[in-house]
mmCIF file of C-alpha atoms and ligand atoms in Angstrom:
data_model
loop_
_atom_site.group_PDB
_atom_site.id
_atom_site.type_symbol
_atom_site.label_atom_id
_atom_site.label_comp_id
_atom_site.label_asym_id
_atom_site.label_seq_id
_atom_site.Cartn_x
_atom_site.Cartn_y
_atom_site.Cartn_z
ATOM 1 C CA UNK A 1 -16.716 52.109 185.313
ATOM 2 C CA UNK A 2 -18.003 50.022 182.125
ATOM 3 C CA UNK A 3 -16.241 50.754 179.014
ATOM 4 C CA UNK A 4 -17.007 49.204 175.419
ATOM 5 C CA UNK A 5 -14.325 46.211 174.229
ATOM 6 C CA UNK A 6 -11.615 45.215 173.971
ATOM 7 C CA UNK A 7 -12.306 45.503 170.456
ATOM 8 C CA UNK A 8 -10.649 46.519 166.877
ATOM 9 C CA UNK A 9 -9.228 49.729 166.784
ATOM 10 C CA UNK A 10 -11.700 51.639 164.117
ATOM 11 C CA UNK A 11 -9.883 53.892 161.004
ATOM 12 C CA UNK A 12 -12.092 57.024 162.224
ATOM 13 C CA UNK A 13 -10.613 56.678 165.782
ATOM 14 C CA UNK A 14 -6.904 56.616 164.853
ATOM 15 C CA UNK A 15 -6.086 60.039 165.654
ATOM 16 C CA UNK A 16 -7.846 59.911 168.805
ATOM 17 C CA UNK A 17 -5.886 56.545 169.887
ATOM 18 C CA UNK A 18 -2.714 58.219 168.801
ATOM 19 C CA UNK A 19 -3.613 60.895 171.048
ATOM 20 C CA UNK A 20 -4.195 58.531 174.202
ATOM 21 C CA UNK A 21 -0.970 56.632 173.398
ATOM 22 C CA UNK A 22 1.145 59.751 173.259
ATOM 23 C CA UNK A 23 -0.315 61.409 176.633
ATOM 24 C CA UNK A 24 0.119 58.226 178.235
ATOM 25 C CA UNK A 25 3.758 57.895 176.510
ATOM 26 C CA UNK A 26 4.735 60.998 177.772
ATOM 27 C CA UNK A 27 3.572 60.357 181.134
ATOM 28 C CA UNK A 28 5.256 56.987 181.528
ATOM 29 C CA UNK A 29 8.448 57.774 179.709
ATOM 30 C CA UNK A 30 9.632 61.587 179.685
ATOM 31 C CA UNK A 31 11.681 61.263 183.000
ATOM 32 C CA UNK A 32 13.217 57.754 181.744
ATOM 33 C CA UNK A 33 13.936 57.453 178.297
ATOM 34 C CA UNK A 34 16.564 59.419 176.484
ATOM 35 C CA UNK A 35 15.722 63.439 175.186
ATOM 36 C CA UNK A 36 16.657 61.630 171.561
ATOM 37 C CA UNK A 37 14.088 59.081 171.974
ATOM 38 C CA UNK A 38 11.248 61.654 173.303
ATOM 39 C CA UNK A 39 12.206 64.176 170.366
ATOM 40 C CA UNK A 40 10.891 61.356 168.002
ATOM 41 C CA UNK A 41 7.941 60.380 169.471
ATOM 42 C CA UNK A 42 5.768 62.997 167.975
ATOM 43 C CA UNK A 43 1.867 62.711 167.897
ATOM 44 C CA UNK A 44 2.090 62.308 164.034
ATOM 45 C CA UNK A 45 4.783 59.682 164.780
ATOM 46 C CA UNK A 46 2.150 58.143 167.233
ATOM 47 C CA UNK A 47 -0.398 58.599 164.467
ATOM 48 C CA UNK A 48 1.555 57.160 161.728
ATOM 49 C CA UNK A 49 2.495 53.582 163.482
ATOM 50 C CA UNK A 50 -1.033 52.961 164.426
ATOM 51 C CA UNK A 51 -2.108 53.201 160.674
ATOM 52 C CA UNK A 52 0.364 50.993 160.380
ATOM 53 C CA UNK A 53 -0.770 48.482 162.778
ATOM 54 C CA UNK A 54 -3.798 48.815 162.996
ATOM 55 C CA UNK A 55 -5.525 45.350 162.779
ATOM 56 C CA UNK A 56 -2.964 44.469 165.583
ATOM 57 C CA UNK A 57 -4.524 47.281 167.780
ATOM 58 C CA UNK A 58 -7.405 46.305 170.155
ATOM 59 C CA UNK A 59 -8.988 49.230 172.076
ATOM 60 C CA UNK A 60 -11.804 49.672 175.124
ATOM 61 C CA UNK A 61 -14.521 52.800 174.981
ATOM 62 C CA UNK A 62 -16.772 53.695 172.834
ATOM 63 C CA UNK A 63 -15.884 54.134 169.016
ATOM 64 C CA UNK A 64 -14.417 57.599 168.694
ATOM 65 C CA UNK A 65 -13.111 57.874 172.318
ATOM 66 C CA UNK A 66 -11.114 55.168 173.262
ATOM 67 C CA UNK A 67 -10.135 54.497 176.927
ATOM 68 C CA UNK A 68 -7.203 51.905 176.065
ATOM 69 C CA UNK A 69 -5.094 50.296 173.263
ATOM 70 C CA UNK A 70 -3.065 47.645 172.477
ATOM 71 C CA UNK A 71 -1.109 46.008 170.097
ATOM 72 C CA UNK A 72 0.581 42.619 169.603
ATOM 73 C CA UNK A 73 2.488 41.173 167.084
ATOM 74 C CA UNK A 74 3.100 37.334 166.247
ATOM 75 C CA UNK A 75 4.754 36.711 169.738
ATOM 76 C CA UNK A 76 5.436 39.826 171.344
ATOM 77 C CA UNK A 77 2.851 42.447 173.315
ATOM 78 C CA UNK A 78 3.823 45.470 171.713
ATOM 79 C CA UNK A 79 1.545 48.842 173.444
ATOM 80 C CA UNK A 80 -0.710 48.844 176.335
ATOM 81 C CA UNK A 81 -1.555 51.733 177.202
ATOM 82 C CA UNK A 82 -4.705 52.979 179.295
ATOM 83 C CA UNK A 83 -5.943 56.485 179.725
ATOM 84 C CA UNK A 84 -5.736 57.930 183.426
ATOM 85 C CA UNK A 85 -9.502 57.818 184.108
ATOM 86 C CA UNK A 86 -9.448 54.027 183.404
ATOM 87 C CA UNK A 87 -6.840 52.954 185.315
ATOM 88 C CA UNK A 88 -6.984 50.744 188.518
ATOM 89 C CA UNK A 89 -10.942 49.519 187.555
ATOM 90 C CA UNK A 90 -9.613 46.083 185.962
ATOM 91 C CA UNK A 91 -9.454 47.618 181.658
ATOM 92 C CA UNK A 92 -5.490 47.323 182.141
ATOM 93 C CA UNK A 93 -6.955 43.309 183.108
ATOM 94 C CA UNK A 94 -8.908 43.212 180.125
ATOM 95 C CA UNK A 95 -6.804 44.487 177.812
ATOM 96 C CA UNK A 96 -3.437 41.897 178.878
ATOM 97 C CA UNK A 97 -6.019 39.156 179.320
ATOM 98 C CA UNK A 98 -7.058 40.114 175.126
ATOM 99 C CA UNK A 99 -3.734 40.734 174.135
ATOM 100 C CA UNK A 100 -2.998 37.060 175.397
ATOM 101 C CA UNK A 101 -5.366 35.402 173.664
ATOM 102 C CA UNK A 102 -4.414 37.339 170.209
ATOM 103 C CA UNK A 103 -0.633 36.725 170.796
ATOM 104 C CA UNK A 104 1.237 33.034 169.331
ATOM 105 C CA UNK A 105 1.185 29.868 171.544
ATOM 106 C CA UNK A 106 4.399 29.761 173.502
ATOM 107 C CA UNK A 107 6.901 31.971 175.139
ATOM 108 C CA UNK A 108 5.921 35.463 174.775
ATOM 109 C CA UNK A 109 7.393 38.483 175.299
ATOM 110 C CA UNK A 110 7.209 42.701 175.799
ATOM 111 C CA UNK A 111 9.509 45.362 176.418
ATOM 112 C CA UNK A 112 9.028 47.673 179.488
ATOM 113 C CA UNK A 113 11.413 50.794 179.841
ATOM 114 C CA UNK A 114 13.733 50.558 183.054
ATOM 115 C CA UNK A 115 12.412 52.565 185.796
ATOM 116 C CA UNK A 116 8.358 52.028 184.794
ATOM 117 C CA UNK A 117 7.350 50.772 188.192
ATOM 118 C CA UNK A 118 3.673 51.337 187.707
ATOM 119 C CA UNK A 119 3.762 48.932 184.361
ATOM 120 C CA UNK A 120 6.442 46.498 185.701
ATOM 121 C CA UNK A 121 4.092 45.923 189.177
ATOM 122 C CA UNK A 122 0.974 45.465 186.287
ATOM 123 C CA UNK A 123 3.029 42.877 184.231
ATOM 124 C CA UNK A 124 3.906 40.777 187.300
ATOM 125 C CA UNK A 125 0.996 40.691 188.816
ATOM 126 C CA UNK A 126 -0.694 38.929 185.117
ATOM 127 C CA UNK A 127 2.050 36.732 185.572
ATOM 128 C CA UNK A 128 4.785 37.942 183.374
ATOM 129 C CA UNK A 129 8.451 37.625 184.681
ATOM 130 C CA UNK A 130 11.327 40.336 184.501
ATOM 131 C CA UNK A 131 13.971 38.587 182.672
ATOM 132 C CA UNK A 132 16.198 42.084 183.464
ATOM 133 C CA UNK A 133 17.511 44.742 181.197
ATOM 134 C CA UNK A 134 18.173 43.519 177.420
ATOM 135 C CA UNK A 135 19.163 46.242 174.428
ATOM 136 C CA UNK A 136 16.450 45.996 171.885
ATOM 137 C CA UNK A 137 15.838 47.966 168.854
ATOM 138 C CA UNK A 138 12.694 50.176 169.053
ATOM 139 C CA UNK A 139 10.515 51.451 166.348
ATOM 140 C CA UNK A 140 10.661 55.438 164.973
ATOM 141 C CA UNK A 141 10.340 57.656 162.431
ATOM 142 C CA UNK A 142 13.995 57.916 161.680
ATOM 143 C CA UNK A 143 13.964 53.825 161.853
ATOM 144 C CA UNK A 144 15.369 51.481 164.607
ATOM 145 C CA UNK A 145 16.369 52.983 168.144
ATOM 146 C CA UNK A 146 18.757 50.798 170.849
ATOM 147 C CA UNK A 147 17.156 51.179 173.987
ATOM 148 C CA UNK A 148 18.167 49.242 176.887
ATOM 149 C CA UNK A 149 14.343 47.598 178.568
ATOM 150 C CA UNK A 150 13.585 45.291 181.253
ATOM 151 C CA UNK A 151 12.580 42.286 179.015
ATOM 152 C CA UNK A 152 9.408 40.572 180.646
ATOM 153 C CA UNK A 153 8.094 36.819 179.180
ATOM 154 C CA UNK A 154 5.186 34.695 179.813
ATOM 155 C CA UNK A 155 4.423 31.135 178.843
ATOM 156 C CA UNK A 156 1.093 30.835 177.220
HETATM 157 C C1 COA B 201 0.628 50.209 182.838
HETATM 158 C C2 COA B 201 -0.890 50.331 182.854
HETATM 159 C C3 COA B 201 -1.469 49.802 181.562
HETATM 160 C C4 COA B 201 -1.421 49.473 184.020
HETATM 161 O O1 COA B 201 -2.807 49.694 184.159
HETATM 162 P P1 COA B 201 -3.424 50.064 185.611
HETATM 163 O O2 COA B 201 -4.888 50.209 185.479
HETATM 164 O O3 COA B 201 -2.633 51.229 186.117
HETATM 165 O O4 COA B 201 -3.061 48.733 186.404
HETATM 166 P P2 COA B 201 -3.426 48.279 187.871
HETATM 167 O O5 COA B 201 -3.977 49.437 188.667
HETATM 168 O O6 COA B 201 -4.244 47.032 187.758
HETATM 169 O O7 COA B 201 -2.000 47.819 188.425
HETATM 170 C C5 COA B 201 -0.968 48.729 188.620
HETATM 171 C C6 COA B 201 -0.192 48.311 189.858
HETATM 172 O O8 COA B 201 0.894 49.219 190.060
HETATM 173 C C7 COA B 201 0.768 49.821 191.339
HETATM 174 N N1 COA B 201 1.290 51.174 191.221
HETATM 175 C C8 COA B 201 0.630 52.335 191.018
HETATM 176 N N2 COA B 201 1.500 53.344 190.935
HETATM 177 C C9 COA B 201 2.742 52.825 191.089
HETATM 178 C C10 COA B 201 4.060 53.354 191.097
HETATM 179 N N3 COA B 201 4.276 54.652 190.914
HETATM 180 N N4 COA B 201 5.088 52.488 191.272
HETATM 181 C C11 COA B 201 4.895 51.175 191.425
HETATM 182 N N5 COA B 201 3.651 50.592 191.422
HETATM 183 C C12 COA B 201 2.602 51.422 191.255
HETATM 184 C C13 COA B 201 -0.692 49.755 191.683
HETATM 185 O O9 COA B 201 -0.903 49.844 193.068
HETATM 186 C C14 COA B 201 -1.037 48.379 191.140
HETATM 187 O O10 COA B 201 -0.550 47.333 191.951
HETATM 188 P P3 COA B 201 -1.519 46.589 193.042
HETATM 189 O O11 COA B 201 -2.692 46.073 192.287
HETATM 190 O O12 COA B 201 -0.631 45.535 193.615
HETATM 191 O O13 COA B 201 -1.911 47.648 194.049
HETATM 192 C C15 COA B 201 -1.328 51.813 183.065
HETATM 193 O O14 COA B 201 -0.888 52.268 184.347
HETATM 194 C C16 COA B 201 -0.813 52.754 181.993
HETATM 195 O O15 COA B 201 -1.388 52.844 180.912
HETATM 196 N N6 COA B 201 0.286 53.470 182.285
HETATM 197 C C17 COA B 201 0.835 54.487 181.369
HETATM 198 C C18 COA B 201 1.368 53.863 180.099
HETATM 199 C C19 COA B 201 2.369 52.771 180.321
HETATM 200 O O16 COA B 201 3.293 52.905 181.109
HETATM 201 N N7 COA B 201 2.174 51.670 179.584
HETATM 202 C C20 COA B 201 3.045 50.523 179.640
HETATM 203 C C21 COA B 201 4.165 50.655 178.684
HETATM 204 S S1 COA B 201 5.280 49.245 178.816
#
């Protein structure tokens, strides 16, 4: 499968990225996360933050239909998220190996929530370590979140 990108994240695509990133949020994250957390992570919620961010936001597909997204931010890897049909054909690859070159020189770091194996086994195996479980404040619409998350760095 041959998608488009990575490339920006367009302003006539945002509602259909926020629409990948929730699916794939909810699949990732309903049976680990606190009910609190999922009750804030609406689509308009979704919507809303990549507005936001959106010249941090690479995607992959065609404009209109993205396949992927992420984010970064200074030194941290903020979203990566890839839509079920992509998975496992090296856009997940693409995507980290994008993110890296967009993120600072140095240590670098991302927040993975405790239990997702899938992610966890994808971060390790592009080299990131699992420094273990750290409490970290998370982005919502109501403002910052604690969360506990496996903390993962990489030296770039
Ligand atoms: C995380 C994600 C980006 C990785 O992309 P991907 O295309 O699935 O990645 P890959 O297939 O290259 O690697 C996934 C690895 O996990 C393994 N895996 C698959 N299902 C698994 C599971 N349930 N538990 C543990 N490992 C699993 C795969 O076998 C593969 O390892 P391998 O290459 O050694 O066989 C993608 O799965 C995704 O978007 N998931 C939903 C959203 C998400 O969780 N995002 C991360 C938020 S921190």
């Amino acid at each position: 499968m041959e998608f488009e990108g990575p490339r920006p994240l367009e302003a006539s695509e945002i509602r259909a990225a926020a629409q990948l990133w929730y699916d794939g949020w909810y699949e990732a994250h309903l049976d680990i996360v606190p009910a609190s957390l999922t009750a804030l992570r609406t689509l308009d919620s979704f919507h809303d933050r990549l507005a936001g961010a959106r010249a941090q936001v690479s995607v992959m597909g065609s404009v209109g239909a993205p396949v992927a997204l992420c984010q970064v931010n200074r030194d941290e890897l903020k979203q990566l998220f890839v839509a079920p049909e992509a998975r496992a054909h090296g856009v997940a690859a693409k995507m980290i190996a994008d993110a890296e070159a967009r993120l600072d020189r140095g240590l670098v770091w991302l927040a993975c929530s405790v239990g997702n194996d899938r992610a966890a086994r994808f971060y390790e195996k592009h080299g990131w370590r699992n420094r273990g479980v750290v409490e970290i404040q998370v982005d919502t619409s109501e403002g910052p979140y604690d969360l506990g998350v496996w903390r993962f760095d990489k030296l770039l």
